[in-house]
Amino acid sequence: GLVPRLYAGWRIVSLARLASDGEIIVRSRDVPEIIFDTDSGFPRQLAKLDYIVESMRAHGNPPVARIDFSVGSQVPVELQTPGPRPAGGMTVSQTLTQPRQRRDF
């Protein structure tokens, strides 16, 4: 099912920011950095991760640098882009935002 397939590529799970920020950082075969937020429900974040991975596959597997679940319902997906980023960015779907578009509340 969903979970073993997602876990299969995970190489390192870091708890270094768990106590300070409530974040778990995963480095996987396909995504160098995935940031999970322990306050937001892990199963829901795994489901979103599965959706993102499938969406990226459908877009030809562009190299992803980071997927960050710690910023709320809008999940930034940062692509590994050589050189300057295009002005418009790439939006996989309406639930994803441009890289590094954080909102501070």
Short mmCIF file of N, CA, C and O in Angstrom, two decimals:
data_model
loop_
_atom_site.label_atom_id
_atom_site.label_comp_id
_atom_site.label_asym_id
_atom_site.label_seq_id
_atom_site.Cartn_x
_atom_site.Cartn_y
_atom_site.Cartn_z
N GLY A 1 0.79 -1.19 0.00
CA GLY A 1 0.00 0.00 0.00
C GLY A 1 0.84 1.26 0.00
O GLY A 1 2.01 1.26 -0.32
N LEU A 2 0.22 2.31 0.39
CA LEU A 2 0.78 3.65 0.34
C LEU A 2 2.04 3.80 1.20
O LEU A 2 3.08 4.23 0.73
N VAL A 3 1.96 3.44 2.46
CA VAL A 3 3.04 3.75 3.39
C VAL A 3 4.34 3.01 3.08
O VAL A 3 5.39 3.64 2.98
N PRO A 4 4.33 1.67 2.88
CA PRO A 4 5.61 1.01 2.58
C PRO A 4 6.28 1.55 1.32
O PRO A 4 7.48 1.68 1.26
N ARG A 5 5.48 1.91 0.33
CA ARG A 5 6.04 2.45 -0.92
C ARG A 5 6.73 3.79 -0.66
O ARG A 5 7.79 4.07 -1.19
N LEU A 6 6.13 4.64 0.18
CA LEU A 6 6.75 5.92 0.50
C LEU A 6 7.98 5.75 1.37
O LEU A 6 9.00 6.42 1.17
N TYR A 7 7.91 4.86 2.36
CA TYR A 7 9.04 4.66 3.27
C TYR A 7 10.24 4.03 2.56
O TYR A 7 11.36 4.20 3.01
N ALA A 8 10.01 3.27 1.50
CA ALA A 8 11.07 2.50 0.86
C ALA A 8 12.27 3.35 0.46
O ALA A 8 13.40 2.89 0.54
N GLY A 9 12.03 4.58 0.04
CA GLY A 9 13.13 5.43 -0.41
C GLY A 9 13.74 6.29 0.67
O GLY A 9 14.68 7.04 0.41
N TRP A 10 13.25 6.20 1.91
CA TRP A 10 13.77 7.05 2.98
C TRP A 10 15.14 6.55 3.43
O TRP A 10 15.34 5.38 3.69
N ARG A 11 16.09 7.47 3.51
CA ARG A 11 17.46 7.12 3.89
C ARG A 11 17.82 7.57 5.30
O ARG A 11 18.49 6.87 6.04
N ILE A 12 17.42 8.81 5.66
CA ILE A 12 17.76 9.37 6.97
C ILE A 12 16.52 10.03 7.54
O ILE A 12 15.82 10.76 6.84
N VAL A 13 16.24 9.77 8.81
CA VAL A 13 15.17 10.45 9.52
C VAL A 13 15.81 11.20 10.68
O VAL A 13 16.43 10.59 11.54
N SER A 14 15.71 12.53 10.66
CA SER A 14 16.35 13.35 11.68
C SER A 14 15.31 13.91 12.64
O SER A 14 14.30 14.47 12.23
N LEU A 15 15.59 13.75 13.93
CA LEU A 15 14.73 14.31 14.98
C LEU A 15 15.38 15.54 15.62
O LEU A 15 14.94 15.99 16.68
N ALA A 16 16.39 16.11 14.96
CA ALA A 16 17.14 17.23 15.53
C ALA A 16 16.27 18.44 15.82
O ALA A 16 16.53 19.19 16.76
N ARG A 17 15.21 18.66 15.01
CA ARG A 17 14.35 19.82 15.23
C ARG A 17 13.01 19.44 15.85
O ARG A 17 12.10 20.26 15.90
N LEU A 18 12.90 18.21 16.33
CA LEU A 18 11.64 17.76 16.92
C LEU A 18 11.30 18.55 18.18
O LEU A 18 10.20 19.09 18.30
N ALA A 19 12.23 18.66 19.10
CA ALA A 19 11.94 19.34 20.37
C ALA A 19 11.75 20.84 20.18
O ALA A 19 10.85 21.44 20.76
N SER A 20 12.57 21.46 19.34
CA SER A 20 12.51 22.92 19.20
C SER A 20 11.37 23.38 18.28
O SER A 20 10.70 24.37 18.56
N ASP A 21 11.14 22.68 17.15
CA ASP A 21 10.19 23.14 16.15
C ASP A 21 9.04 22.17 15.88
O ASP A 21 8.16 22.47 15.07
N GLY A 22 9.07 20.99 16.50
CA GLY A 22 8.04 19.99 16.22
C GLY A 22 8.12 19.46 14.81
O GLY A 22 7.11 19.11 14.22
N GLU A 23 9.34 19.40 14.26
CA GLU A 23 9.52 18.95 12.89
C GLU A 23 10.38 17.69 12.82
O GLU A 23 11.33 17.52 13.59
N ILE A 24 10.02 16.81 11.90
CA ILE A 24 10.82 15.63 11.59
C ILE A 24 11.31 15.82 10.15
O ILE A 24 10.52 16.12 9.25
N ILE A 25 12.60 15.68 9.95
CA ILE A 25 13.19 15.89 8.63
C ILE A 25 13.60 14.53 8.06
O ILE A 25 14.30 13.76 8.71
N VAL A 26 13.14 14.26 6.85
CA VAL A 26 13.44 13.01 6.18
C VAL A 26 14.24 13.31 4.92
O VAL A 26 13.89 14.22 4.16
N ARG A 27 15.30 12.56 4.72
CA ARG A 27 16.05 12.63 3.47
C ARG A 27 15.78 11.32 2.74
O ARG A 27 16.00 10.25 3.29
N SER A 28 15.28 11.43 1.51
CA SER A 28 14.91 10.22 0.78
C SER A 28 15.68 10.11 -0.52
O SER A 28 16.39 11.04 -0.93
N ARG A 29 15.51 8.98 -1.16
CA ARG A 29 16.18 8.74 -2.44
C ARG A 29 15.72 9.76 -3.49
O ARG A 29 16.49 10.23 -4.30
N ASP A 30 14.44 10.11 -3.46
CA ASP A 30 13.87 10.97 -4.50
C ASP A 30 13.82 12.44 -4.12
O ASP A 30 13.86 13.31 -4.99
N VAL A 31 13.70 12.76 -2.82
CA VAL A 31 13.59 14.14 -2.36
C VAL A 31 14.63 14.37 -1.27
O VAL A 31 14.60 13.71 -0.24
N PRO A 32 15.58 15.30 -1.50
CA PRO A 32 16.63 15.51 -0.51
C PRO A 32 16.13 15.90 0.88
O PRO A 32 16.76 15.57 1.87
N GLU A 33 15.00 16.62 0.94
CA GLU A 33 14.51 17.04 2.25
C GLU A 33 12.99 17.10 2.26
O GLU A 33 12.38 17.79 1.45
N ILE A 34 12.39 16.35 3.18
CA ILE A 34 10.95 16.39 3.41
C ILE A 34 10.77 16.79 4.87
O ILE A 34 11.33 16.14 5.76
N ILE A 35 10.02 17.87 5.12
CA ILE A 35 9.84 18.35 6.49
C ILE A 35 8.40 18.07 6.91
O ILE A 35 7.45 18.57 6.30
N PHE A 36 8.24 17.23 7.93
CA PHE A 36 6.93 16.91 8.48
C PHE A 36 6.71 17.72 9.74
O PHE A 36 7.63 17.93 10.53
N ASP A 37 5.48 18.15 9.95
CA ASP A 37 5.11 18.92 11.14
C ASP A 37 4.33 18.00 12.07
O ASP A 37 3.25 17.52 11.71
N THR A 38 4.86 17.76 13.26
CA THR A 38 4.23 16.79 14.16
C THR A 38 2.87 17.27 14.69
O THR A 38 2.11 16.47 15.21
N ASP A 39 2.57 18.55 14.54
CA ASP A 39 1.28 19.07 15.02
C ASP A 39 0.16 18.94 14.00
O ASP A 39 -1.00 19.22 14.30
N SER A 40 0.49 18.55 12.77
CA SER A 40 -0.50 18.59 11.69
C SER A 40 -1.08 17.25 11.28
O SER A 40 -1.82 17.17 10.30
N GLY A 41 -0.75 16.19 11.97
CA GLY A 41 -1.31 14.88 11.62
C GLY A 41 -0.47 14.16 10.58
O GLY A 41 -0.54 14.47 9.39
N PHE A 42 0.31 13.20 11.03
CA PHE A 42 1.24 12.48 10.16
C PHE A 42 0.53 11.74 9.02
O PHE A 42 0.96 11.82 7.87
N PRO A 43 -0.57 11.00 9.29
CA PRO A 43 -1.23 10.28 8.18
C PRO A 43 -1.69 11.22 7.07
O PRO A 43 -1.57 10.89 5.89
N ARG A 44 -2.21 12.38 7.42
CA ARG A 44 -2.66 13.35 6.41
C ARG A 44 -1.47 13.84 5.58
O ARG A 44 -1.56 14.00 4.37
N GLN A 45 -0.33 14.08 6.25
CA GLN A 45 0.85 14.54 5.53
C GLN A 45 1.39 13.45 4.61
O GLN A 45 1.86 13.74 3.50
N LEU A 46 1.32 12.19 5.04
CA LEU A 46 1.74 11.09 4.17
C LEU A 46 0.86 11.00 2.93
O LEU A 46 1.35 10.76 1.83
N ALA A 47 -0.44 11.20 3.11
CA ALA A 47 -1.36 11.17 1.97
C ALA A 47 -1.02 12.31 1.00
O ALA A 47 -1.02 12.12 -0.22
N LYS A 48 -0.72 13.50 1.54
CA LYS A 48 -0.34 14.62 0.68
C LYS A 48 0.97 14.33 -0.03
O LYS A 48 1.14 14.67 -1.21
N LEU A 49 1.92 13.71 0.70
CA LEU A 49 3.20 13.37 0.09
C LEU A 49 2.99 12.41 -1.08
O LEU A 49 3.58 12.59 -2.15
N ASP A 50 2.14 11.44 -0.89
CA ASP A 50 1.84 10.49 -1.97
C ASP A 50 1.27 11.23 -3.18
O ASP A 50 1.66 10.99 -4.32
N TYR A 51 0.35 12.16 -2.92
CA TYR A 51 -0.26 12.95 -4.00
C TYR A 51 0.80 13.78 -4.73
O TYR A 51 0.83 13.84 -5.96
N ILE A 52 1.70 14.41 -3.96
CA ILE A 52 2.75 15.24 -4.56
C ILE A 52 3.67 14.39 -5.42
O ILE A 52 4.01 14.75 -6.55
N VAL A 53 4.10 13.23 -4.89
CA VAL A 53 5.00 12.35 -5.63
C VAL A 53 4.35 11.90 -6.94
O VAL A 53 4.98 11.91 -8.00
N GLU A 54 3.08 11.53 -6.87
CA GLU A 54 2.36 11.12 -8.08
C GLU A 54 2.23 12.28 -9.06
O GLU A 54 2.36 12.10 -10.27
N SER A 55 1.97 13.49 -8.55
CA SER A 55 1.85 14.66 -9.42
C SER A 55 3.18 14.96 -10.11
O SER A 55 3.21 15.30 -11.29
N MET A 56 4.27 14.83 -9.34
CA MET A 56 5.58 15.08 -9.93
C MET A 56 5.89 14.04 -11.01
O MET A 56 6.45 14.38 -12.05
N ARG A 57 5.52 12.79 -10.77
CA ARG A 57 5.71 11.75 -11.78
C ARG A 57 4.98 12.11 -13.07
O ARG A 57 5.49 11.95 -14.16
N ALA A 58 3.75 12.60 -12.89
CA ALA A 58 2.94 12.97 -14.05
C ALA A 58 3.53 14.15 -14.81
O ALA A 58 3.23 14.35 -15.98
N HIS A 59 4.39 14.94 -14.14
CA HIS A 59 5.03 16.09 -14.78
C HIS A 59 6.47 15.77 -15.20
O HIS A 59 7.29 16.68 -15.36
N GLY A 60 6.78 14.50 -15.35
CA GLY A 60 8.09 14.11 -15.84
C GLY A 60 9.18 14.05 -14.80
O GLY A 60 10.37 14.09 -15.13
N ASN A 61 8.81 13.94 -13.53
CA ASN A 61 9.78 13.83 -12.43
C ASN A 61 10.81 14.95 -12.39
O ASN A 61 12.01 14.70 -12.41
N PRO A 62 10.37 16.22 -12.31
CA PRO A 62 11.37 17.28 -12.15
C PRO A 62 12.10 17.08 -10.82
O PRO A 62 11.50 16.59 -9.87
N PRO A 63 13.38 17.41 -10.75
CA PRO A 63 14.13 17.17 -9.51
C PRO A 63 13.64 18.09 -8.38
O PRO A 63 13.68 19.30 -8.50
N VAL A 64 13.17 17.48 -7.31
CA VAL A 64 12.63 18.22 -6.17
C VAL A 64 13.70 18.37 -5.11
O VAL A 64 14.37 17.40 -4.75
N ALA A 65 13.88 19.57 -4.59
CA ALA A 65 14.86 19.82 -3.53
C ALA A 65 14.24 19.64 -2.15
O ALA A 65 14.85 19.10 -1.25
N ARG A 66 12.97 20.10 -1.99
CA ARG A 66 12.35 20.09 -0.66
C ARG A 66 10.84 20.09 -0.78
O ARG A 66 10.27 20.74 -1.64
N ILE A 67 10.21 19.34 0.13
CA ILE A 67 8.76 19.39 0.32
C ILE A 67 8.56 19.72 1.79
O ILE A 67 9.06 19.02 2.66
N ASP A 68 7.83 20.80 2.07
CA ASP A 68 7.74 21.32 3.44
C ASP A 68 6.28 21.34 3.92
O ASP A 68 5.49 22.15 3.48
N PHE A 69 5.97 20.43 4.86
CA PHE A 69 4.62 20.35 5.42
C PHE A 69 4.47 21.23 6.67
O PHE A 69 3.41 21.24 7.28
N SER A 70 5.52 21.96 7.04
CA SER A 70 5.49 22.70 8.30
C SER A 70 4.86 24.08 8.19
O SER A 70 4.77 24.79 9.18
N VAL A 71 4.42 24.45 7.00
CA VAL A 71 3.91 25.82 6.82
C VAL A 71 2.40 25.87 6.64
O VAL A 71 1.86 26.87 6.19
N GLY A 72 1.69 24.80 6.99
CA GLY A 72 0.23 24.83 6.92
C GLY A 72 -0.31 24.09 5.71
O GLY A 72 0.35 23.23 5.15
N SER A 73 -1.53 24.45 5.32
CA SER A 73 -2.23 23.69 4.28
C SER A 73 -1.63 23.88 2.89
O SER A 73 -1.75 23.03 2.03
N GLN A 74 -0.98 25.01 2.66
CA GLN A 74 -0.28 25.23 1.39
C GLN A 74 1.11 24.62 1.52
O GLN A 74 1.91 25.07 2.33
N VAL A 75 1.40 23.59 0.75
CA VAL A 75 2.65 22.84 0.89
C VAL A 75 3.65 23.28 -0.17
O VAL A 75 3.49 22.95 -1.34
N PRO A 76 4.68 24.06 0.21
CA PRO A 76 5.68 24.46 -0.78
C PRO A 76 6.50 23.27 -1.26
O PRO A 76 6.99 22.48 -0.46
N VAL A 77 6.63 23.16 -2.56
CA VAL A 77 7.50 22.17 -3.18
C VAL A 77 8.60 22.95 -3.89
O VAL A 77 8.33 23.69 -4.83
N GLU A 78 9.82 22.83 -3.42
CA GLU A 78 10.94 23.56 -4.01
C GLU A 78 11.67 22.66 -4.99
O GLU A 78 12.14 21.58 -4.64
N LEU A 79 11.73 23.11 -6.24
CA LEU A 79 12.41 22.34 -7.27
C LEU A 79 13.89 22.69 -7.31
O LEU A 79 14.28 23.81 -6.98
N GLN A 80 14.70 21.72 -7.72
CA GLN A 80 16.11 21.97 -7.93
C GLN A 80 16.23 22.58 -9.32
O GLN A 80 16.05 21.89 -10.32
N THR A 81 16.48 23.88 -9.38
CA THR A 81 16.55 24.55 -10.67
C THR A 81 17.94 25.11 -10.89
O THR A 81 18.43 25.88 -10.08
N PRO A 82 18.57 24.71 -11.99
CA PRO A 82 19.87 25.30 -12.29
C PRO A 82 19.68 26.72 -12.78
O PRO A 82 18.79 26.99 -13.57
N GLY A 83 20.50 27.65 -12.28
CA GLY A 83 20.40 29.03 -12.71
C GLY A 83 19.20 29.73 -12.09
O GLY A 83 18.60 29.23 -11.14
N PRO A 84 18.83 30.89 -12.62
CA PRO A 84 17.73 31.67 -12.04
C PRO A 84 16.39 30.98 -12.22
O PRO A 84 16.16 30.29 -13.21
N ARG A 85 15.51 31.17 -11.23
CA ARG A 85 14.17 30.59 -11.31
C ARG A 85 13.32 31.38 -12.28
O ARG A 85 13.42 32.60 -12.33
N PRO A 86 12.44 30.69 -13.03
CA PRO A 86 11.51 31.43 -13.88
C PRO A 86 10.57 32.27 -13.01
O PRO A 86 10.23 31.88 -11.91
N ALA A 87 10.16 33.42 -13.52
CA ALA A 87 9.34 34.35 -12.74
C ALA A 87 8.03 33.73 -12.28
O ALA A 87 7.56 33.97 -11.19
N GLY A 88 7.43 32.90 -13.12
CA GLY A 88 6.12 32.33 -12.78
C GLY A 88 6.19 31.14 -11.86
O GLY A 88 5.21 30.78 -11.24
N GLY A 89 7.34 30.47 -11.79
CA GLY A 89 7.44 29.26 -10.98
C GLY A 89 6.65 28.13 -11.60
O GLY A 89 6.10 28.25 -12.68
N MET A 90 6.59 27.00 -10.92
CA MET A 90 5.82 25.87 -11.42
C MET A 90 4.85 25.44 -10.35
O MET A 90 5.25 25.13 -9.24
N THR A 91 3.59 25.41 -10.66
CA THR A 91 2.59 24.97 -9.70
C THR A 91 2.07 23.62 -10.16
O THR A 91 1.57 23.48 -11.27
N VAL A 92 2.23 22.62 -9.30
CA VAL A 92 1.77 21.28 -9.64
C VAL A 92 0.26 21.21 -9.56
O VAL A 92 -0.39 20.61 -10.38
N SER A 93 -0.32 21.82 -8.55
CA SER A 93 -1.77 21.85 -8.43
C SER A 93 -2.14 23.04 -7.56
O SER A 93 -1.28 23.74 -7.05
N GLN A 94 -3.41 23.24 -7.35
CA GLN A 94 -3.83 24.39 -6.54
C GLN A 94 -3.42 24.24 -5.07
O GLN A 94 -3.36 25.23 -4.36
N THR A 95 -3.14 23.03 -4.63
CA THR A 95 -2.78 22.85 -3.22
C THR A 95 -1.29 23.09 -2.99
O THR A 95 -0.84 23.13 -1.86
N LEU A 96 -0.51 23.27 -4.06
CA LEU A 96 0.92 23.50 -3.92
C LEU A 96 1.23 24.95 -4.25
O LEU A 96 0.57 25.56 -5.06
N THR A 97 2.27 25.48 -3.63
CA THR A 97 2.63 26.87 -3.90
C THR A 97 4.02 26.94 -4.49
O THR A 97 4.72 25.95 -4.54
N GLN A 98 4.41 28.12 -4.88
CA GLN A 98 5.76 28.33 -5.38
C GLN A 98 6.78 28.07 -4.29
O GLN A 98 6.48 28.21 -3.11
N PRO A 99 8.02 27.74 -4.66
CA PRO A 99 9.07 27.51 -3.67
C PRO A 99 9.27 28.71 -2.75
O PRO A 99 9.16 29.85 -3.19
N ARG A 100 9.57 28.42 -1.50
CA ARG A 100 9.93 29.42 -0.49
C ARG A 100 8.88 30.50 -0.30
O ARG A 100 9.19 31.61 0.03
N GLN A 101 7.63 30.18 -0.50
CA GLN A 101 6.57 31.19 -0.29
C GLN A 101 5.95 30.96 1.07
O GLN A 101 4.92 30.35 1.20
N ARG A 102 6.64 31.42 2.09
CA ARG A 102 6.17 31.22 3.46
C ARG A 102 5.31 32.39 3.89
O ARG A 102 5.59 33.52 3.53
N ARG A 103 4.33 32.10 4.71
CA ARG A 103 3.53 33.17 5.30
C ARG A 103 3.78 33.14 6.81
O ARG A 103 3.60 32.12 7.43
N ASP A 104 4.21 34.23 7.35
CA ASP A 104 4.45 34.31 8.79
C ASP A 104 3.22 34.91 9.45
O ASP A 104 2.80 36.01 9.12
N PHE A 105 2.64 34.18 10.41
CA PHE A 105 1.43 34.65 11.08
C PHE A 105 1.79 35.21 12.43
O PHE A 105 2.64 34.75 13.08
#
